[in-house]
């Protein structure tokens, strides 16, 4: 009998810990107690500091060794906690990472976080970067993800990567995809979900669903026909596509 505790929103935790390290201890822009009050007040009256936290640091998903080391430690510690449950227990426990579609469901219960996001913002999908924090492309996302010892995640640690049509067109696009997949495996990755997103097509599908009944998108661990998703999910997917343009 196997039970598999999963950690959700792990990249958000990583970014939060990293932002605390930078804001409080390295750059000394605010003390810890004051930062906690600011977060309880949802960054109200602290827009300059919020913008600084959001834009001045390089967060998980950009191949930044400093923040990625936080991710490695978080996942190692979580896996160790799960393994400890096996002592003297007939049930075998193995760790994993996932959200698998619950980002919108969880959003209303999310508090403000140290890296500049406000209460109610969308969580990171699976072990993928928090939306809008990755700026260096798919290769950097993969390199950040693969720094963790993913063997500890026995029940999976999904990475979602959005690609844009121009990167996957023609023979050159196919060669690029092959190279990306080979690099992912060589670095130790084992759970990659790729989606090619055309923002304009998604907008048209939202306006004229009867014309796009077969348009399929990858949604945090599962495939879905775009027109069958509710408005919130459609909007989130369109916004993700817009960030890559």
PDB file of C-alpha atoms in Angstrom:
ATOM      1  CA  UNK A   1       0.000   0.000   0.000  1.00  0.00           C
ATOM      2  CA  UNK A   2       1.490   3.308  -1.116  1.00  0.00           C
ATOM      3  CA  UNK A   3       0.535   6.840  -0.088  1.00  0.00           C
ATOM      4  CA  UNK A   4       1.990   9.845  -1.864  1.00  0.00           C
ATOM      5  CA  UNK A   5       1.990  13.230  -0.132  1.00  0.00           C
ATOM      6  CA  UNK A   6       2.466  15.986  -2.715  1.00  0.00           C
ATOM      7  CA  UNK A   7       3.687  19.519  -2.163  1.00  0.00           C
ATOM      8  CA  UNK A   8       1.766  22.204  -4.076  1.00  0.00           C
ATOM      9  CA  UNK A   9       3.016  25.701  -4.810  1.00  0.00           C
ATOM     10  CA  UNK A  10       6.645  24.718  -4.165  1.00  0.00           C
ATOM     11  CA  UNK A  11       8.097  27.379  -6.529  1.00  0.00           C
ATOM     12  CA  UNK A  12       6.080  30.051  -4.672  1.00  0.00           C
ATOM     13  CA  UNK A  13       7.641  28.905  -1.391  1.00  0.00           C
ATOM     14  CA  UNK A  14      11.092  28.987  -2.995  1.00  0.00           C
ATOM     15  CA  UNK A  15      10.582  32.513  -4.327  1.00  0.00           C
ATOM     16  CA  UNK A  16       9.201  33.671  -0.983  1.00  0.00           C
ATOM     17  CA  UNK A  17      12.177  32.349   0.978  1.00  0.00           C
ATOM     18  CA  UNK A  18      14.568  33.843  -1.544  1.00  0.00           C
ATOM     19  CA  UNK A  19      12.829  37.245  -1.429  1.00  0.00           C
ATOM     20  CA  UNK A  20      13.044  37.247   2.386  1.00  0.00           C
ATOM     21  CA  UNK A  21      16.756  36.471   2.156  1.00  0.00           C
ATOM     22  CA  UNK A  22      17.358  39.325  -0.279  1.00  0.00           C
ATOM     23  CA  UNK A  23      15.016  41.982   1.146  1.00  0.00           C
ATOM     24  CA  UNK A  24      15.708  41.396   4.829  1.00  0.00           C
ATOM     25  CA  UNK A  25      19.202  39.951   5.171  1.00  0.00           C
ATOM     26  CA  UNK A  26      21.217  40.825   2.059  1.00  0.00           C
ATOM     27  CA  UNK A  27      19.894  44.207   0.946  1.00  0.00           C
ATOM     28  CA  UNK A  28      18.425  45.169   4.363  1.00  0.00           C
ATOM     29  CA  UNK A  29      15.544  47.085   2.806  1.00  0.00           C
ATOM     30  CA  UNK A  30      13.046  46.039   5.479  1.00  0.00           C
ATOM     31  CA  UNK A  31      13.201  44.067   8.709  1.00  0.00           C
ATOM     32  CA  UNK A  32      11.430  40.736   8.984  1.00  0.00           C
ATOM     33  CA  UNK A  33       8.716  41.833  11.415  1.00  0.00           C
ATOM     34  CA  UNK A  34       7.842  44.836   9.243  1.00  0.00           C
ATOM     35  CA  UNK A  35       7.718  42.653   6.116  1.00  0.00           C
ATOM     36  CA  UNK A  36       5.238  40.317   7.809  1.00  0.00           C
ATOM     37  CA  UNK A  37       2.976  43.279   8.618  1.00  0.00           C
ATOM     38  CA  UNK A  38       3.239  44.496   5.022  1.00  0.00           C
ATOM     39  CA  UNK A  39       2.156  41.081   3.766  1.00  0.00           C
ATOM     40  CA  UNK A  40      -0.729  40.905   6.223  1.00  0.00           C
ATOM     41  CA  UNK A  41      -1.864  44.248   4.751  1.00  0.00           C
ATOM     42  CA  UNK A  42      -1.544  42.886   1.202  1.00  0.00           C
ATOM     43  CA  UNK A  43       1.272  45.351   0.296  1.00  0.00           C
ATOM     44  CA  UNK A  44      -1.076  48.302   0.868  1.00  0.00           C
ATOM     45  CA  UNK A  45       0.916  51.557   0.887  1.00  0.00           C
ATOM     46  CA  UNK A  46       4.141  49.763  -0.052  1.00  0.00           C
ATOM     47  CA  UNK A  47       3.951  49.745  -3.837  1.00  0.00           C
ATOM     48  CA  UNK A  48       7.574  50.815  -4.339  1.00  0.00           C
ATOM     49  CA  UNK A  49       8.857  47.944  -2.219  1.00  0.00           C
ATOM     50  CA  UNK A  50       6.440  45.514  -3.868  1.00  0.00           C
ATOM     51  CA  UNK A  51       7.644  46.517  -7.325  1.00  0.00           C
ATOM     52  CA  UNK A  52      11.251  46.176  -6.194  1.00  0.00           C
ATOM     53  CA  UNK A  53      10.659  42.682  -4.822  1.00  0.00           C
ATOM     54  CA  UNK A  54       8.812  41.691  -7.973  1.00  0.00           C
ATOM     55  CA  UNK A  55      11.269  43.018 -10.554  1.00  0.00           C
ATOM     56  CA  UNK A  56      14.761  43.270  -9.069  1.00  0.00           C
ATOM     57  CA  UNK A  57      15.434  39.630  -8.190  1.00  0.00           C
ATOM     58  CA  UNK A  58      15.853  36.616 -10.454  1.00  0.00           C
ATOM     59  CA  UNK A  59      13.485  33.909  -9.255  1.00  0.00           C
ATOM     60  CA  UNK A  60      13.121  30.172  -9.794  1.00  0.00           C
ATOM     61  CA  UNK A  61      12.975  29.121 -13.442  1.00  0.00           C
ATOM     62  CA  UNK A  62      15.768  31.362 -14.753  1.00  0.00           C
ATOM     63  CA  UNK A  63      18.800  29.141 -14.072  1.00  0.00           C
ATOM     64  CA  UNK A  64      19.871  31.274 -11.105  1.00  0.00           C
ATOM     65  CA  UNK A  65      21.976  29.012  -8.870  1.00  0.00           C
ATOM     66  CA  UNK A  66      21.273  31.059  -5.747  1.00  0.00           C
ATOM     67  CA  UNK A  67      17.503  30.714  -5.829  1.00  0.00           C
ATOM     68  CA  UNK A  68      17.610  27.225  -7.326  1.00  0.00           C
ATOM     69  CA  UNK A  69      19.628  26.088  -4.295  1.00  0.00           C
ATOM     70  CA  UNK A  70      16.607  27.031  -2.176  1.00  0.00           C
ATOM     71  CA  UNK A  71      14.430  24.827  -4.397  1.00  0.00           C
ATOM     72  CA  UNK A  72      16.864  21.921  -4.037  1.00  0.00           C
ATOM     73  CA  UNK A  73      16.849  22.201  -0.248  1.00  0.00           C
ATOM     74  CA  UNK A  74      13.062  22.568  -0.033  1.00  0.00           C
ATOM     75  CA  UNK A  75      12.455  19.421  -2.078  1.00  0.00           C
ATOM     76  CA  UNK A  76      15.159  17.456  -0.256  1.00  0.00           C
ATOM     77  CA  UNK A  77      13.710  18.419   3.129  1.00  0.00           C
ATOM     78  CA  UNK A  78      10.172  17.595   2.016  1.00  0.00           C
ATOM     79  CA  UNK A  79      11.284  14.193   0.709  1.00  0.00           C
ATOM     80  CA  UNK A  80      13.077  13.478   3.990  1.00  0.00           C
ATOM     81  CA  UNK A  81       9.934  14.326   5.966  1.00  0.00           C
ATOM     82  CA  UNK A  82       7.907  11.960   3.809  1.00  0.00           C
ATOM     83  CA  UNK A  83      10.472   9.145   4.095  1.00  0.00           C
ATOM     84  CA  UNK A  84      10.422   9.492   7.875  1.00  0.00           C
ATOM     85  CA  UNK A  85       6.773   8.397   7.811  1.00  0.00           C
ATOM     86  CA  UNK A  86       7.917   4.939   6.661  1.00  0.00           C
ATOM     87  CA  UNK A  87       9.501   4.078  10.008  1.00  0.00           C
ATOM     88  CA  UNK A  88       7.453   1.287  11.586  1.00  0.00           C
ATOM     89  CA  UNK A  89       4.530   1.839   9.222  1.00  0.00           C
ATOM     90  CA  UNK A  90       3.081  -0.776   6.846  1.00  0.00           C
ATOM     91  CA  UNK A  91       2.197   1.949   4.331  1.00  0.00           C
ATOM     92  CA  UNK A  92       5.017   3.115   2.044  1.00  0.00           C
ATOM     93  CA  UNK A  93       5.223   6.872   1.590  1.00  0.00           C
ATOM     94  CA  UNK A  94       6.872   8.581  -1.397  1.00  0.00           C
ATOM     95  CA  UNK A  95       7.014  12.294  -2.127  1.00  0.00           C
ATOM     96  CA  UNK A  96       5.825  14.205  -5.168  1.00  0.00           C
ATOM     97  CA  UNK A  97       5.065  17.698  -6.462  1.00  0.00           C
ATOM     98  CA  UNK A  98       1.806  18.739  -8.086  1.00  0.00           C
ATOM     99  CA  UNK A  99      -1.040  21.176  -8.353  1.00  0.00           C
ATOM    100  CA  UNK A 100      -2.718  19.528 -11.373  1.00  0.00           C
ATOM    101  CA  UNK A 101      -5.416  22.070 -12.027  1.00  0.00           C
ATOM    102  CA  UNK A 102      -5.998  23.385  -8.529  1.00  0.00           C
ATOM    103  CA  UNK A 103      -4.288  26.773  -8.994  1.00  0.00           C
ATOM    104  CA  UNK A 104      -7.585  28.587  -9.533  1.00  0.00           C
ATOM    105  CA  UNK A 105      -9.328  26.611  -6.790  1.00  0.00           C
ATOM    106  CA  UNK A 106      -6.608  27.577  -4.296  1.00  0.00           C
ATOM    107  CA  UNK A 107      -6.175  31.208  -5.406  1.00  0.00           C
ATOM    108  CA  UNK A 108      -8.853  32.736  -3.111  1.00  0.00           C
ATOM    109  CA  UNK A 109      -7.026  31.312  -0.081  1.00  0.00           C
ATOM    110  CA  UNK A 110      -3.584  32.560  -1.066  1.00  0.00           C
ATOM    111  CA  UNK A 111      -2.049  35.312   1.049  1.00  0.00           C
ATOM    112  CA  UNK A 112       0.321  38.015  -0.195  1.00  0.00           C
ATOM    113  CA  UNK A 113       3.876  36.746  -0.618  1.00  0.00           C
ATOM    114  CA  UNK A 114       7.335  38.339  -0.187  1.00  0.00           C
ATOM    115  CA  UNK A 115       8.221  38.300  -3.887  1.00  0.00           C
ATOM    116  CA  UNK A 116       5.600  40.909  -4.713  1.00  0.00           C
ATOM    117  CA  UNK A 117       2.401  38.994  -5.421  1.00  0.00           C
ATOM    118  CA  UNK A 118      -0.831  40.028  -3.768  1.00  0.00           C
ATOM    119  CA  UNK A 119      -3.531  38.052  -2.029  1.00  0.00           C
ATOM    120  CA  UNK A 120      -5.467  35.834  -4.418  1.00  0.00           C
ATOM    121  CA  UNK A 121      -2.867  35.641  -7.197  1.00  0.00           C
ATOM    122  CA  UNK A 122      -2.493  32.368  -9.071  1.00  0.00           C
ATOM    123  CA  UNK A 123      -0.101  29.750  -7.682  1.00  0.00           C
ATOM    124  CA  UNK A 124       2.736  28.145  -9.613  1.00  0.00           C
ATOM    125  CA  UNK A 125       1.595  25.115 -11.626  1.00  0.00           C
ATOM    126  CA  UNK A 126       3.251  21.888 -10.474  1.00  0.00           C
ATOM    127  CA  UNK A 127       7.058  22.409 -10.300  1.00  0.00           C
ATOM    128  CA  UNK A 128       6.931  25.133 -12.953  1.00  0.00           C
ATOM    129  CA  UNK A 129       7.811  28.784 -12.314  1.00  0.00           C
ATOM    130  CA  UNK A 130       5.271  31.105 -10.762  1.00  0.00           C
ATOM    131  CA  UNK A 131       3.441  32.777 -13.685  1.00  0.00           C
ATOM    132  CA  UNK A 132       5.364  35.785 -14.945  1.00  0.00           C
ATOM    133  CA  UNK A 133       8.585  35.140 -13.017  1.00  0.00           C
ATOM    134  CA  UNK A 134      10.455  33.198 -15.728  1.00  0.00           C
ATOM    135  CA  UNK A 135      12.086  35.444 -18.326  1.00  0.00           C
ATOM    136  CA  UNK A 136      14.949  33.399 -19.762  1.00  0.00           C
ATOM    137  CA  UNK A 137      13.085  30.822 -21.854  1.00  0.00           C
ATOM    138  CA  UNK A 138      12.384  27.107 -21.754  1.00  0.00           C
ATOM    139  CA  UNK A 139      16.017  26.012 -21.477  1.00  0.00           C
ATOM    140  CA  UNK A 140      16.514  28.056 -18.298  1.00  0.00           C
ATOM    141  CA  UNK A 141      13.284  26.661 -16.821  1.00  0.00           C
ATOM    142  CA  UNK A 142      14.479  23.114 -17.476  1.00  0.00           C
ATOM    143  CA  UNK A 143      17.910  23.774 -15.981  1.00  0.00           C
ATOM    144  CA  UNK A 144      16.358  25.167 -12.793  1.00  0.00           C
ATOM    145  CA  UNK A 145      14.010  22.189 -12.492  1.00  0.00           C
ATOM    146  CA  UNK A 146      16.725  19.594 -13.087  1.00  0.00           C
ATOM    147  CA  UNK A 147      19.030  20.875 -10.329  1.00  0.00           C
ATOM    148  CA  UNK A 148      16.881  19.069  -7.751  1.00  0.00           C
ATOM    149  CA  UNK A 149      17.468  15.379  -7.007  1.00  0.00           C
ATOM    150  CA  UNK A 150      14.276  14.291  -8.712  1.00  0.00           C
ATOM    151  CA  UNK A 151      14.841  10.671  -7.693  1.00  0.00           C
ATOM    152  CA  UNK A 152      13.422  11.749  -4.325  1.00  0.00           C
ATOM    153  CA  UNK A 153      10.109  12.582  -6.007  1.00  0.00           C
ATOM    154  CA  UNK A 154       9.018   8.993  -6.545  1.00  0.00           C
ATOM    155  CA  UNK A 155       5.452   9.843  -7.570  1.00  0.00           C
ATOM    156  CA  UNK A 156       6.380  12.653  -9.935  1.00  0.00           C
ATOM    157  CA  UNK A 157       7.305  16.307 -10.153  1.00  0.00           C
ATOM    158  CA  UNK A 158       5.658  17.686 -13.281  1.00  0.00           C
ATOM    159  CA  UNK A 159       7.213  20.542 -15.232  1.00  0.00           C
ATOM    160  CA  UNK A 160       4.936  22.509 -17.577  1.00  0.00           C
ATOM    161  CA  UNK A 161       6.664  24.352 -20.414  1.00  0.00           C
ATOM    162  CA  UNK A 162       4.805  26.624 -22.821  1.00  0.00           C
ATOM    163  CA  UNK A 163       6.293  26.983 -26.289  1.00  0.00           C
ATOM    164  CA  UNK A 164       5.194  29.378 -28.990  1.00  0.00           C
ATOM    165  CA  UNK A 165       4.343  28.412 -32.566  1.00  0.00           C
ATOM    166  CA  UNK A 166       7.370  30.073 -34.138  1.00  0.00           C
ATOM    167  CA  UNK A 167       9.705  27.924 -32.047  1.00  0.00           C
ATOM    168  CA  UNK A 168       8.156  24.679 -33.281  1.00  0.00           C
ATOM    169  CA  UNK A 169       7.709  25.385 -36.992  1.00  0.00           C
ATOM    170  CA  UNK A 170       9.355  23.431 -39.779  1.00  0.00           C
ATOM    171  CA  UNK A 171      12.389  21.163 -39.674  1.00  0.00           C
ATOM    172  CA  UNK A 172      14.328  23.646 -37.538  1.00  0.00           C
ATOM    173  CA  UNK A 173      11.512  23.699 -35.011  1.00  0.00           C
ATOM    174  CA  UNK A 174      11.412  19.904 -34.840  1.00  0.00           C
ATOM    175  CA  UNK A 175      15.194  19.801 -34.351  1.00  0.00           C
ATOM    176  CA  UNK A 176      14.885  22.363 -31.552  1.00  0.00           C
ATOM    177  CA  UNK A 177      12.200  20.285 -29.809  1.00  0.00           C
ATOM    178  CA  UNK A 178      14.337  17.145 -30.099  1.00  0.00           C
ATOM    179  CA  UNK A 179      17.298  18.992 -28.606  1.00  0.00           C
ATOM    180  CA  UNK A 180      15.161  20.329 -25.772  1.00  0.00           C
ATOM    181  CA  UNK A 181      13.861  16.849 -24.926  1.00  0.00           C
ATOM    182  CA  UNK A 182      17.301  15.256 -25.076  1.00  0.00           C
ATOM    183  CA  UNK A 183      18.764  17.955 -22.867  1.00  0.00           C
ATOM    184  CA  UNK A 184      15.928  17.522 -20.382  1.00  0.00           C
ATOM    185  CA  UNK A 185      16.586  13.784 -20.064  1.00  0.00           C
ATOM    186  CA  UNK A 186      20.374  14.160 -19.863  1.00  0.00           C
ATOM    187  CA  UNK A 187      19.991  16.643 -17.014  1.00  0.00           C
ATOM    188  CA  UNK A 188      17.908  14.122 -15.052  1.00  0.00           C
ATOM    189  CA  UNK A 189      14.407  15.332 -15.829  1.00  0.00           C
ATOM    190  CA  UNK A 190      11.602  12.786 -16.118  1.00  0.00           C
ATOM    191  CA  UNK A 191       8.198  14.511 -16.176  1.00  0.00           C
ATOM    192  CA  UNK A 192       7.843  17.193 -18.851  1.00  0.00           C
ATOM    193  CA  UNK A 193       4.578  18.560 -20.223  1.00  0.00           C
ATOM    194  CA  UNK A 194       4.952  20.760 -23.305  1.00  0.00           C
ATOM    195  CA  UNK A 195       2.223  22.872 -24.874  1.00  0.00           C
ATOM    196  CA  UNK A 196       2.433  24.964 -28.051  1.00  0.00           C
ATOM    197  CA  UNK A 197       0.253  28.022 -27.503  1.00  0.00           C
ATOM    198  CA  UNK A 198      -1.027  30.506 -30.092  1.00  0.00           C
ATOM    199  CA  UNK A 199      -2.586  33.410 -28.196  1.00  0.00           C
ATOM    200  CA  UNK A 200      -4.539  34.733 -31.191  1.00  0.00           C
ATOM    201  CA  UNK A 201      -6.074  31.322 -31.833  1.00  0.00           C
ATOM    202  CA  UNK A 202      -7.084  31.086 -28.169  1.00  0.00           C
ATOM    203  CA  UNK A 203      -8.730  34.514 -28.280  1.00  0.00           C
ATOM    204  CA  UNK A 204     -10.659  33.520 -31.395  1.00  0.00           C
ATOM    205  CA  UNK A 205     -11.710  30.254 -29.763  1.00  0.00           C
ATOM    206  CA  UNK A 206     -13.017  32.160 -26.756  1.00  0.00           C
ATOM    207  CA  UNK A 207     -15.100  34.405 -29.037  1.00  0.00           C
ATOM    208  CA  UNK A 208     -16.239  31.699 -31.468  1.00  0.00           C
ATOM    209  CA  UNK A 209     -16.181  28.352 -29.621  1.00  0.00           C
ATOM    210  CA  UNK A 210     -18.295  26.671 -32.301  1.00  0.00           C
ATOM    211  CA  UNK A 211     -15.388  27.059 -34.752  1.00  0.00           C
ATOM    212  CA  UNK A 212     -12.734  25.595 -32.439  1.00  0.00           C
ATOM    213  CA  UNK A 213     -14.335  22.498 -30.981  1.00  0.00           C
ATOM    214  CA  UNK A 214     -11.193  20.363 -31.438  1.00  0.00           C
ATOM    215  CA  UNK A 215      -8.597  22.874 -30.190  1.00  0.00           C
ATOM    216  CA  UNK A 216      -6.696  21.062 -27.432  1.00  0.00           C
ATOM    217  CA  UNK A 217      -4.438  22.541 -24.743  1.00  0.00           C
ATOM    218  CA  UNK A 218      -2.303  21.043 -22.028  1.00  0.00           C
ATOM    219  CA  UNK A 219      -3.642  22.046 -18.626  1.00  0.00           C
ATOM    220  CA  UNK A 220      -1.409  21.294 -15.666  1.00  0.00           C
ATOM    221  CA  UNK A 221      -1.202  17.544 -16.106  1.00  0.00           C
ATOM    222  CA  UNK A 222      -4.093  16.808 -18.411  1.00  0.00           C
ATOM    223  CA  UNK A 223      -5.278  17.635 -21.914  1.00  0.00           C
ATOM    224  CA  UNK A 224      -8.532  19.468 -22.493  1.00  0.00           C
ATOM    225  CA  UNK A 225     -10.483  20.922 -25.356  1.00  0.00           C
ATOM    226  CA  UNK A 226     -10.132  24.667 -24.862  1.00  0.00           C
ATOM    227  CA  UNK A 227     -13.792  25.460 -25.456  1.00  0.00           C
ATOM    228  CA  UNK A 228     -14.900  23.089 -22.667  1.00  0.00           C
ATOM    229  CA  UNK A 229     -12.915  24.973 -20.002  1.00  0.00           C
ATOM    230  CA  UNK A 230     -14.621  27.575 -17.876  1.00  0.00           C
ATOM    231  CA  UNK A 231     -13.915  31.264 -18.416  1.00  0.00           C
ATOM    232  CA  UNK A 232     -11.368  31.483 -15.582  1.00  0.00           C
ATOM    233  CA  UNK A 233      -9.237  28.682 -16.986  1.00  0.00           C
ATOM    234  CA  UNK A 234      -9.466  30.049 -20.525  1.00  0.00           C
ATOM    235  CA  UNK A 235      -8.369  33.493 -19.371  1.00  0.00           C
ATOM    236  CA  UNK A 236      -5.446  32.088 -17.386  1.00  0.00           C
ATOM    237  CA  UNK A 237      -4.191  30.135 -20.397  1.00  0.00           C
ATOM    238  CA  UNK A 238      -4.524  33.182 -22.663  1.00  0.00           C
ATOM    239  CA  UNK A 239      -2.613  35.328 -20.159  1.00  0.00           C
ATOM    240  CA  UNK A 240       0.174  32.731 -20.019  1.00  0.00           C
ATOM    241  CA  UNK A 241       0.431  32.886 -23.794  1.00  0.00           C
ATOM    242  CA  UNK A 242       0.533  36.694 -23.726  1.00  0.00           C
ATOM    243  CA  UNK A 243       3.525  36.712 -21.376  1.00  0.00           C
ATOM    244  CA  UNK A 244       5.637  34.935 -23.977  1.00  0.00           C
ATOM    245  CA  UNK A 245       4.981  37.382 -26.795  1.00  0.00           C
TER     246      UNK A 245
END
